[in-house]
Amino acid sequence: MPASTPTFPPLVDQHCHGVLRAGPDPVAFEGYLTEAHVPQRPAPSPGSAPGDTGPAFSYFDTQLGFAVRRWCAPVLGLEPHCAPGDYLERRAELGTAEVTGRLLRSAGISAFLVDTGLPGPLLTPGELAETAAAEAHEIVRLERLAERAADTARDTHAFLAELSDAVRESARTARGFKSVVAYRCGLDLDPVPPGTSAIYAAADRWLASRVQGGKLSDPVLERHLLWSAVRTGLPLQLHTGFGDPDLRLDRCDPLLLTDFIRATAPYGAPLILLHCYPYHRGAGYLAAVFPHVYADFGLTLTHTGARAGQVLAELLELTPFGKLLFSTDAYGIPELYLVGARLFREAITGLTRQWVERGQWSRGDADRVTEMIAGGTARRLYGL
Amino acid sequence: MPASTPTFPPLVDQHCHGVLRAGPDPVAFEGYLTEAHVPQRPAPSPGSAPGDTGPAFSYFDTQLGFAVRRWCAPVLGLEPHCAPGDYLERRAELGTAEVTGRLLRSAGISAFLVDTGLPGPLLTPGELAETAAAEAHEIVRLERLAERAADTARDTHAFLAELSDAVRESARTARGFKSVVAYRCGLDLDPVPPGTSAIYAAADRWLASRVQGGKLSDPVLERHLLWSAVRTGLPLQLHTGFGDPDLRLDRCDPLLLTDFIRATAPYGAPLILLHCYPYHRGAGYLAAVFPHVYADFGLTLTHTGARAGQVLAELLELTPFGKLLFSTDAYGIPELYLVGARLFREAITGLTRQWVERGQWSRGDADRVTEMIAGGTARRLYGL
Amino acid sequence: MPASTPTFPPLVDQHCHGVLRAGPDPVAFEGYLTEAHVPQRPAPSPGSAPGDTGPAFSYFDTQLGFAVRRWCAPVLGLEPHCAPGDYLERRAELGTAEVTGRLLRSAGISAFLVDTGLPGPLLTPGELAETAAAEAHEIVRLERLAERAADTARDTHAFLAELSDAVRESARTARGFKSVVAYRCGLDLDPVPPGTSAIYAAADRWLASRVQGGKLSDPVLERHLLWSAVRTGLPLQLHTGFGDPDLRLDRCDPLLLTDFIRATAPYGAPLILLHCYPYHRGAGYLAAVFPHVYADFGLTLTHTGARAGQVLAELLELTPFGKLLFSTDAYGIPELYLVGARLFREAITGLTRQWVERGQWSRGDADRVTEMIAGGTARRLYGL
């Protein structure tokens, strides 16, 4: 398998979420192949042909579904592109621990930066590291800090004090912050930090109306969180581009962040634009003209499969080569780590081979750029 | 011609408009190669070289113009890429009936879904079917129902009652509805159904100000039409993306429909996003995360010609393979059916061959996905 | 070098800015490889490997940086892709005059249309022409006319009279106008010409608040300038798409000009959309449906380097072939002329070769379209 030759540099997965402790069962598996909210329905049976799912539509019939059957089946001892039912049967036969171990250790990832803000019975960063024989570090999701503080604080003052402590403590223990403000408010933010009285008023309102466990979507508190993170100087990851149907994609164009980017430039904290698709060319522009802006392609390569090379190529138009970061955005199933890693290796290898053959790049530059994107820039940025 | 080998599945053209009964004459022909409103000017003469049109600019010098000379000339007994003047001379020599018959029967289309809402002396769906040795069904354009009801109704009450009857009757006889709300109001609609009094007030206003034959562009009545269609449960086709200069392209981004899509999800009626270019990646996202959303590429492949493969590939990034539909959007001249069909065949054949050669897809999956897009999904969706 | 075979047609660079009279020194050179505002820092040393710049990030590590090393090094007697430090050393050794002469004369450009509105000790159009053994003509930047009139006029009446004279005089001596309204106000303009009293009021306000040398950004005066230019009937170039961080890219989508384009259609003045990236497909649509609209790709090919072929291909989807214009947007360093010219030649040669090999285009059409884009259309448009 030429993509895993020893010369390919080790990967730093700068944005991921962890793997389920058990399962998923065959019925739930398909839900991890899509960003849609999928109603559960019968899983494909072993022995059935691909697509043999009756009248219903299958999320196995996507670029990601095809990529899973291609890259993961051989690691579980099956033929590439075997039928989905056979793949799920084999998965159940081997058991979660064996499947997770095999897939993670095949991915060639040497370090994980884990956004621990997603719910579910997931492996901790430490367990993930051990299973994959790699290192792992935490990225703290800002909205979770606020939601946890709100769950326990007895009043507004205590809430804001706890939140402030939590940001300070996270800056000590984690490698960076993550925000999903794209989901909660869209990216067309008022760019300036809110004043103290506005923050208090917003916290009053939110705490008064909130039910236990309720999500943060107040725009003033979101801005307070973003500015609190920026002031720590740590890298701040921002969801941009596509995701699940809770967001409005046209409000997740990273260019909507332009004024926030300008306002934060003097603070030095790196801003990392996650995913970006289909606005990745605009993200490349931001990375090109603002020194503290970086671009990532997590979810994007994974979900575009056979097209990953072309999409990566579009990111490599304007993005300076030292400003682009590999990640998988993997969540729930270990297949997403392997697929994300393999698609990136195949994509960058194919692109640079072609550019070198045509004389457009030198071989030395190609190897150097590959190393930067695979992990070199992430190591520098997060101090690994 | 490998693209028409017997193994290529028969096509369902899920969005088209019909062919002129006579003509067009050489002077008018060029107007069918573009979405621009073209002033008539002398046609290229037989025997003149391509581009030999004096100082004026020619719409033959477009991807579509080149594709017509490539694919249609041989069917009329000429060399591919013959001069435009020679092509038009041969066309006149053979006569409309012969040209239409030859081009339609070469297209490999087994079923047509005809939007009958465009004006002009066009073949009916039945005549189209007979000429092409295929089946044809009607898609009813919502705005035409309202405009016809307004032409005859004596008051607002009668207008709304006739409109309601017309929608009900169409649901019985047609296979789906089509809306051009993108042209009339843009896609940034208030997503909820309008109330009865708002509908009455809007109808009063429109009928009072309307001259006979006037087009509907009232946003309340447009929403009333869309919701009337959705409640029938039939597929609803929506123009999105580029078209003629009567629209503002930036108001035709299908992502502007997101809230309408969310609001209609419980009703089950499939929504088909037509054309989509250059917002086709956003359309793919909508098809990926909303179960009732589908994407089409009618006008898009036809007008991008030699680039059709790359554009189709972009649609195949996020769109689940069971959610993408072939169409030609052909109107006026039979060339557009043949060109749309050939460009799709060549594009999907080229893409899947490449993906199979690289091991990214299996051959079986490639054939299965080709069949879905060519017509399988449309047959299921429209009950053919 | 097949791209410079004698059969390639001479180029008309329809949008460029001129070359520095002296320098830049190695420290400043890197600033010309990016649209970012770059703080000056040590230049790479001769003998150091590419990327050997310590922890700091280098703008040599971009598609443009790689393209400069590829195409320009051999013209200065170095190996393609030599180290940046060696390139800069050789550049200093040869001296500005020799470097400028060699690079300009290698570019194959027979005519320059120079936007003289950028500051700096740059060669005049006449000097550029002489150095390159070509012809050169002026394009007048509208905002500079207003700023110069404001610098000298003693009151509002005199300012507006001087401005009117300056537009009239420029229409006599220059080949066209250029506007950077995208930078100053964004492109979402009120499309209609402002009335006389609105113009007077805006001029009063601007002159009262302006400090000597201050830039124009008043939207009423910007509209007055645009309409003054349109009324001369000369070509009007409009910056659209990406540029330096002074603009908000999402406000530079050429589709935002749609209503202005509709309003100006009856006047006949050609509108040329510059750069366009990443909104170039929308620009292609505008060129396809509005007879007086043209598209250019100046900055875009230069900055996307190895990807120039794919980006040009996207422009060639909807843009009628007689509506697309070559330019380099070169500014400051002669490298940008050579790189812009070579990337275009390689891109169009590669695309047309592929399309001809696949039977999609004829060889004759390919040569004819190449000639149009290279310079034929520009010669007709600007009366060269």
Short mmCIF file of N, CA, C and O in Angstrom, two decimals, chain C residues 72-127:
data_model
loop_
_atom_site.label_atom_id
_atom_site.label_comp_id
_atom_site.label_asym_id
_atom_site.label_seq_id
_atom_site.Cartn_x
_atom_site.Cartn_y
_atom_site.Cartn_z
N CYS C 72 11.02 32.02 -13.22
CA CYS C 72 11.93 33.16 -13.34
C CYS C 72 13.39 32.77 -13.16
O CYS C 72 14.28 33.39 -13.76
N ALA C 73 13.64 31.76 -12.31
CA ALA C 73 15.04 31.38 -12.06
C ALA C 73 15.79 31.11 -13.36
O ALA C 73 16.90 31.63 -13.56
N PRO C 74 15.23 30.30 -14.28
CA PRO C 74 16.00 30.02 -15.52
C PRO C 74 16.31 31.29 -16.33
O PRO C 74 17.38 31.36 -16.96
N VAL C 75 15.43 32.27 -16.32
CA VAL C 75 15.68 33.50 -17.08
C VAL C 75 16.84 34.29 -16.46
O VAL C 75 17.52 35.04 -17.14
N LEU C 76 17.08 34.08 -15.17
CA LEU C 76 18.24 34.72 -14.52
C LEU C 76 19.45 33.78 -14.47
O LEU C 76 20.42 34.04 -13.76
N GLY C 77 19.38 32.65 -15.21
CA GLY C 77 20.53 31.76 -15.29
C GLY C 77 20.65 30.77 -14.14
O GLY C 77 21.73 30.23 -13.89
N LEU C 78 19.56 30.53 -13.43
CA LEU C 78 19.56 29.57 -12.31
C LEU C 78 18.71 28.36 -12.67
O LEU C 78 17.94 28.38 -13.62
N GLU C 79 18.84 27.32 -11.85
CA GLU C 79 17.98 26.15 -12.01
C GLU C 79 16.55 26.50 -11.56
O GLU C 79 16.38 27.22 -10.58
N PRO C 80 15.55 25.93 -12.23
CA PRO C 80 14.18 26.08 -11.71
C PRO C 80 14.12 25.56 -10.27
O PRO C 80 14.82 24.60 -9.92
N HIS C 81 13.32 26.22 -9.43
CA HIS C 81 13.10 25.79 -8.05
C HIS C 81 14.36 25.90 -7.18
O HIS C 81 14.48 25.22 -6.17
N CYS C 82 15.29 26.76 -7.59
CA CYS C 82 16.46 27.01 -6.73
C CYS C 82 15.99 27.62 -5.41
O CYS C 82 14.86 28.10 -5.30
N ALA C 83 16.86 27.63 -4.41
CA ALA C 83 16.47 28.16 -3.10
C ALA C 83 16.17 29.66 -3.18
O ALA C 83 16.82 30.38 -3.94
N PRO C 84 15.18 30.13 -2.39
CA PRO C 84 14.84 31.55 -2.40
C PRO C 84 16.05 32.46 -2.16
O PRO C 84 16.20 33.49 -2.82
N GLY C 85 16.92 32.07 -1.24
CA GLY C 85 18.08 32.91 -0.95
C GLY C 85 18.99 33.05 -2.17
O GLY C 85 19.52 34.14 -2.46
N ASP C 86 19.16 31.95 -2.89
CA ASP C 86 19.99 32.01 -4.11
C ASP C 86 19.33 32.88 -5.16
O ASP C 86 20.00 33.64 -5.88
N TYR C 87 18.03 32.78 -5.25
CA TYR C 87 17.32 33.60 -6.24
C TYR C 87 17.51 35.09 -5.93
O TYR C 87 17.81 35.89 -6.81
N LEU C 88 17.35 35.44 -4.67
CA LEU C 88 17.46 36.85 -4.28
C LEU C 88 18.90 37.35 -4.46
O LEU C 88 19.13 38.50 -4.86
N GLU C 89 19.86 36.50 -4.18
CA GLU C 89 21.26 36.89 -4.36
C GLU C 89 21.55 37.18 -5.85
O GLU C 89 22.16 38.20 -6.19
N ARG C 90 21.07 36.29 -6.71
CA ARG C 90 21.30 36.45 -8.14
C ARG C 90 20.63 37.73 -8.66
O ARG C 90 21.19 38.46 -9.48
N ARG C 91 19.45 37.97 -8.14
CA ARG C 91 18.69 39.17 -8.49
C ARG C 91 19.49 40.44 -8.15
O ARG C 91 19.60 41.37 -8.96
N ALA C 92 20.07 40.47 -6.95
CA ALA C 92 20.85 41.63 -6.51
C ALA C 92 22.10 41.79 -7.38
O ALA C 92 22.51 42.90 -7.75
N GLU C 93 22.72 40.67 -7.70
CA GLU C 93 23.93 40.62 -8.50
C GLU C 93 23.71 41.23 -9.89
O GLU C 93 24.51 42.02 -10.39
N LEU C 94 22.56 40.87 -10.50
CA LEU C 94 22.27 41.35 -11.86
C LEU C 94 21.81 42.80 -11.86
O LEU C 94 22.02 43.53 -12.85
N GLY C 95 21.17 43.25 -10.81
CA GLY C 95 20.66 44.62 -10.75
C GLY C 95 19.26 44.73 -11.34
O GLY C 95 18.87 43.95 -12.21
N THR C 96 18.55 45.73 -10.85
CA THR C 96 17.15 45.89 -11.22
C THR C 96 16.94 46.01 -12.73
O THR C 96 16.06 45.36 -13.29
N ALA C 97 17.73 46.82 -13.39
CA ALA C 97 17.49 47.07 -14.82
C ALA C 97 17.62 45.79 -15.63
O ALA C 97 16.78 45.47 -16.47
N GLU C 98 18.67 45.03 -15.35
CA GLU C 98 18.90 43.79 -16.09
C GLU C 98 17.79 42.77 -15.81
O GLU C 98 17.27 42.13 -16.73
N VAL C 99 17.44 42.63 -14.52
CA VAL C 99 16.40 41.67 -14.14
C VAL C 99 15.07 42.04 -14.79
O VAL C 99 14.39 41.20 -15.39
N THR C 100 14.72 43.32 -14.69
CA THR C 100 13.45 43.77 -15.27
C THR C 100 13.43 43.55 -16.77
O THR C 100 12.45 43.03 -17.32
N GLY C 101 14.50 43.91 -17.44
CA GLY C 101 14.56 43.73 -18.88
C GLY C 101 14.43 42.27 -19.28
O GLY C 101 13.62 41.91 -20.15
N ARG C 102 15.21 41.40 -18.62
CA ARG C 102 15.15 39.98 -18.99
C ARG C 102 13.76 39.39 -18.78
O ARG C 102 13.22 38.69 -19.64
N LEU C 103 13.19 39.66 -17.61
CA LEU C 103 11.90 39.04 -17.28
C LEU C 103 10.78 39.58 -18.17
O LEU C 103 9.97 38.82 -18.69
N LEU C 104 10.77 40.91 -18.36
CA LEU C 104 9.69 41.49 -19.18
C LEU C 104 9.78 41.00 -20.61
O LEU C 104 8.77 40.66 -21.22
N ARG C 105 10.98 40.95 -21.17
CA ARG C 105 11.10 40.56 -22.57
C ARG C 105 10.84 39.07 -22.78
O ARG C 105 10.52 38.64 -23.88
N SER C 106 10.92 38.29 -21.71
CA SER C 106 10.60 36.86 -21.84
C SER C 106 9.12 36.56 -21.75
O SER C 106 8.70 35.42 -21.97
N ALA C 107 8.33 37.57 -21.39
CA ALA C 107 6.93 37.28 -21.06
C ALA C 107 6.05 37.13 -22.29
O ALA C 107 4.95 36.58 -22.20
N GLY C 108 6.49 37.61 -23.44
CA GLY C 108 5.68 37.46 -24.65
C GLY C 108 4.48 38.39 -24.70
O GLY C 108 3.50 38.09 -25.37
N ILE C 109 4.58 39.51 -23.98
CA ILE C 109 3.47 40.47 -23.94
C ILE C 109 3.75 41.58 -24.96
O ILE C 109 4.81 42.21 -24.92
N SER C 110 2.78 41.80 -25.86
CA SER C 110 2.99 42.82 -26.90
C SER C 110 2.35 44.16 -26.57
O SER C 110 2.67 45.17 -27.19
N ALA C 111 1.44 44.17 -25.60
CA ALA C 111 0.80 45.44 -25.21
C ALA C 111 0.40 45.39 -23.75
O ALA C 111 -0.07 44.36 -23.26
N PHE C 112 0.60 46.52 -23.08
CA PHE C 112 0.24 46.66 -21.67
C PHE C 112 -0.82 47.74 -21.52
O PHE C 112 -0.67 48.83 -22.08
N LEU C 113 -1.85 47.46 -20.73
CA LEU C 113 -2.79 48.49 -20.32
C LEU C 113 -2.55 48.73 -18.84
O LEU C 113 -2.83 47.86 -18.00
N VAL C 114 -1.98 49.90 -18.52
CA VAL C 114 -1.43 50.14 -17.20
C VAL C 114 -2.37 51.02 -16.37
O VAL C 114 -2.62 52.17 -16.72
N ASP C 115 -2.87 50.45 -15.27
CA ASP C 115 -3.61 51.24 -14.27
C ASP C 115 -2.58 52.06 -13.51
O ASP C 115 -1.80 51.52 -12.73
N THR C 116 -2.59 53.37 -13.74
CA THR C 116 -1.55 54.22 -13.17
C THR C 116 -1.92 54.77 -11.80
O THR C 116 -1.27 55.69 -11.30
N GLY C 117 -2.91 54.17 -11.17
CA GLY C 117 -3.40 54.72 -9.91
C GLY C 117 -2.72 54.21 -8.65
O GLY C 117 -3.08 54.62 -7.56
N LEU C 118 -1.73 53.33 -8.78
CA LEU C 118 -1.04 52.85 -7.58
C LEU C 118 0.18 53.71 -7.29
O LEU C 118 0.85 54.17 -8.21
N PRO C 119 0.47 53.92 -6.00
CA PRO C 119 1.60 54.78 -5.66
C PRO C 119 2.93 54.03 -5.81
O PRO C 119 2.97 52.85 -6.05
N GLY C 120 4.00 54.75 -5.63
CA GLY C 120 5.32 54.11 -5.64
C GLY C 120 6.14 54.58 -6.81
O GLY C 120 5.61 55.05 -7.82
N PRO C 121 7.47 54.47 -6.71
CA PRO C 121 8.37 54.90 -7.79
C PRO C 121 8.39 53.83 -8.88
O PRO C 121 9.30 53.01 -8.94
N LEU C 122 7.34 53.85 -9.71
CA LEU C 122 7.16 52.81 -10.72
C LEU C 122 7.53 53.35 -12.10
O LEU C 122 7.43 54.55 -12.37
N LEU C 123 7.95 52.46 -12.99
CA LEU C 123 8.14 52.83 -14.39
C LEU C 123 6.83 53.38 -14.94
O LEU C 123 5.75 52.87 -14.64
N THR C 124 6.92 54.43 -15.76
CA THR C 124 5.73 54.93 -16.45
C THR C 124 5.33 53.92 -17.53
O THR C 124 6.14 53.07 -17.92
N PRO C 125 4.10 54.03 -18.06
CA PRO C 125 3.72 53.16 -19.17
C PRO C 125 4.73 53.23 -20.32
O PRO C 125 5.10 52.20 -20.89
N GLY C 126 5.21 54.43 -20.62
CA GLY C 126 6.17 54.56 -21.72
C GLY C 126 7.47 53.82 -21.43
O GLY C 126 8.02 53.13 -22.30
N GLU C 127 7.97 53.95 -20.21
CA GLU C 127 9.21 53.24 -19.84
C GLU C 127 9.01 51.72 -19.83
O GLU C 127 9.88 50.95 -20.25
#
